[in-house]
Amino acid sequence: DAKTTQPNSMESNEEEPVHLPCNHSTISGTDYIHWYRQLPSQGPEYVIHGLTSNVNNRMASLAIAEDRKSSTLILHRATLRDAAVYYCILSGSNYGGSQGNLIFGKGTKLSVKP
Amino acid sequence: GAVVSQHPSRVICKSGTSVKIECRSLDFQATTMFWYRQFPKQSLMLMATSNEGSKATYEQGVEKDKFLINHASLTLSTLTVTSAHPEDSSFYICSASVTSGITDTQYFGPGTRLTVL
């Protein structure tokens, strides 16, 4: 499975943008980039995913490097409720059957200061 | 949409007893569900992949006779921890897979905290 590298922790101030980086230099052509987050004592929550183009949804934006070897999750205005562990995960496409296994790394623990 | 529930949310049991955890997809059908385990201050570890109507696929090191998985319908998978011991105390989380385009997105349940005395 392709591996990702994320900083162990990051800090942000409330209402400021947050850029969470992820390196995935061994990504294959069919790997999607998924982001999940986990609040304390809860199951992970889907945030966003993408393949090549940048993606936006109501929660965040995903900026993918042209060579796809890195990506950045962007929270446009951090709130206290965004404090969580953010996981960047590569997952293969499901050609001919699901390859949807997610391998969780240690993620980035985001702290948000009021 | 894409809500997954787990029951119970918390269970305390005596050593040697068996515990059943249910995972339901509430507003969609899921051919594939996954079971994870998370120890304190660690990341999620995939235990097994549960496919409706067939046997589960277990990850290396996970005892299939100890962690029984049944995926009886497209909305329900159960994990039974048999003869539980204190080392089985953990946070168990399930997820259900939804196909969007040519990739799958997993939606997770809220987790079940198991404490074995």
PDB file of C-alpha atoms in Angstrom, chain A residues 32 34 36 38 41-44 46 49 87 92-95 98-102 104-105, chain B residues 34 36 38 43-44 46 49 59 91 93 99-100 102-110 113:
ATOM      1  CA  TYR A  32      -7.246   8.391  -4.898  1.00  0.00           C
ATOM      2  CA  HIS A  34      -8.784  10.596   0.798  1.00  0.00           C
ATOM      3  CA  TYR A  36     -10.746  11.754   7.052  1.00  0.00           C
ATOM      4  CA  GLN A  38     -11.406  11.876  13.889  1.00  0.00           C
ATOM      5  CA  SER A  41     -13.771   9.252  21.179  1.00  0.00           C
ATOM      6  CA  GLN A  42     -15.612   9.234  17.844  1.00  0.00           C
ATOM      7  CA  GLY A  43     -15.373   7.303  14.614  1.00  0.00           C
ATOM      8  CA  PRO A  44     -13.583   8.943  11.691  1.00  0.00           C
ATOM      9  CA  TYR A  46     -15.100  11.598   5.755  1.00  0.00           C
ATOM     10  CA  HIS A  49     -11.232  12.977  -1.717  1.00  0.00           C
ATOM     11  CA  TYR A  87      -5.728  11.426   8.187  1.00  0.00           C
ATOM     12  CA  GLY A  92      -6.975   2.370  -5.043  1.00  0.00           C
ATOM     13  CA  SER A  93      -9.770   2.587  -7.549  1.00  0.00           C
ATOM     14  CA  ASN A  94     -12.272  -0.238  -7.671  1.00  0.00           C
ATOM     15  CA  TYR A  95     -11.719  -1.464 -11.201  1.00  0.00           C
ATOM     16  CA  SER A  98     -13.498  -2.862  -4.492  1.00  0.00           C
ATOM     17  CA  GLN A  99     -10.035  -2.002  -3.317  1.00  0.00           C
ATOM     18  CA  GLY A 100     -11.413   0.352  -0.731  1.00  0.00           C
ATOM     19  CA  ASN A 101      -9.273  -0.759   2.190  1.00  0.00           C
ATOM     20  CA  LEU A 102      -8.062   2.262   4.121  1.00  0.00           C
ATOM     21  CA  PHE A 104      -4.651   4.703   8.630  1.00  0.00           C
ATOM     22  CA  GLY A 105      -1.340   6.288   9.569  1.00  0.00           C
TER      23      GLY A 105
ATOM     24  CA  PHE B  34     -15.091  -2.922   7.540  1.00  0.00           C
ATOM     25  CA  TYR B  36     -11.372  -1.570  12.844  1.00  0.00           C
ATOM     26  CA  GLN B  38      -8.205   1.416  17.969  1.00  0.00           C
ATOM     27  CA  SER B  43      -4.416   4.890  14.978  1.00  0.00           C
ATOM     28  CA  LEU B  44      -7.143   2.673  13.599  1.00  0.00           C
ATOM     29  CA  LEU B  46      -8.174  -2.734  10.078  1.00  0.00           C
ATOM     30  CA  THR B  49     -13.497  -6.805   5.609  1.00  0.00           C
ATOM     31  CA  GLU B  59      -6.135  -9.094   8.311  1.00  0.00           C
ATOM     32  CA  PHE B  91     -12.473   1.014  20.706  1.00  0.00           C
ATOM     33  CA  ILE B  93     -15.258   0.997  14.859  1.00  0.00           C
ATOM     34  CA  THR B  99     -19.073   3.572  -4.335  1.00  0.00           C
ATOM     35  CA  SER B 100     -18.858   7.011  -5.918  1.00  0.00           C
ATOM     36  CA  ILE B 102     -14.689   4.471  -9.507  1.00  0.00           C
ATOM     37  CA  THR B 103     -13.574   4.865  -5.920  1.00  0.00           C
ATOM     38  CA  ASP B 104     -15.133   3.926  -2.618  1.00  0.00           C
ATOM     39  CA  THR B 105     -15.796   6.224   0.299  1.00  0.00           C
ATOM     40  CA  GLN B 106     -16.113   4.778   3.753  1.00  0.00           C
ATOM     41  CA  TYR B 107     -18.573   6.144   6.276  1.00  0.00           C
ATOM     42  CA  PHE B 108     -17.801   5.284   9.852  1.00  0.00           C
ATOM     43  CA  GLY B 109     -19.918   4.455  12.834  1.00  0.00           C
ATOM     44  CA  PRO B 110     -19.465   6.251  16.148  1.00  0.00           C
ATOM     45  CA  ARG B 113     -15.916   1.154  23.643  1.00  0.00           C
TER      46      ARG B 113
END
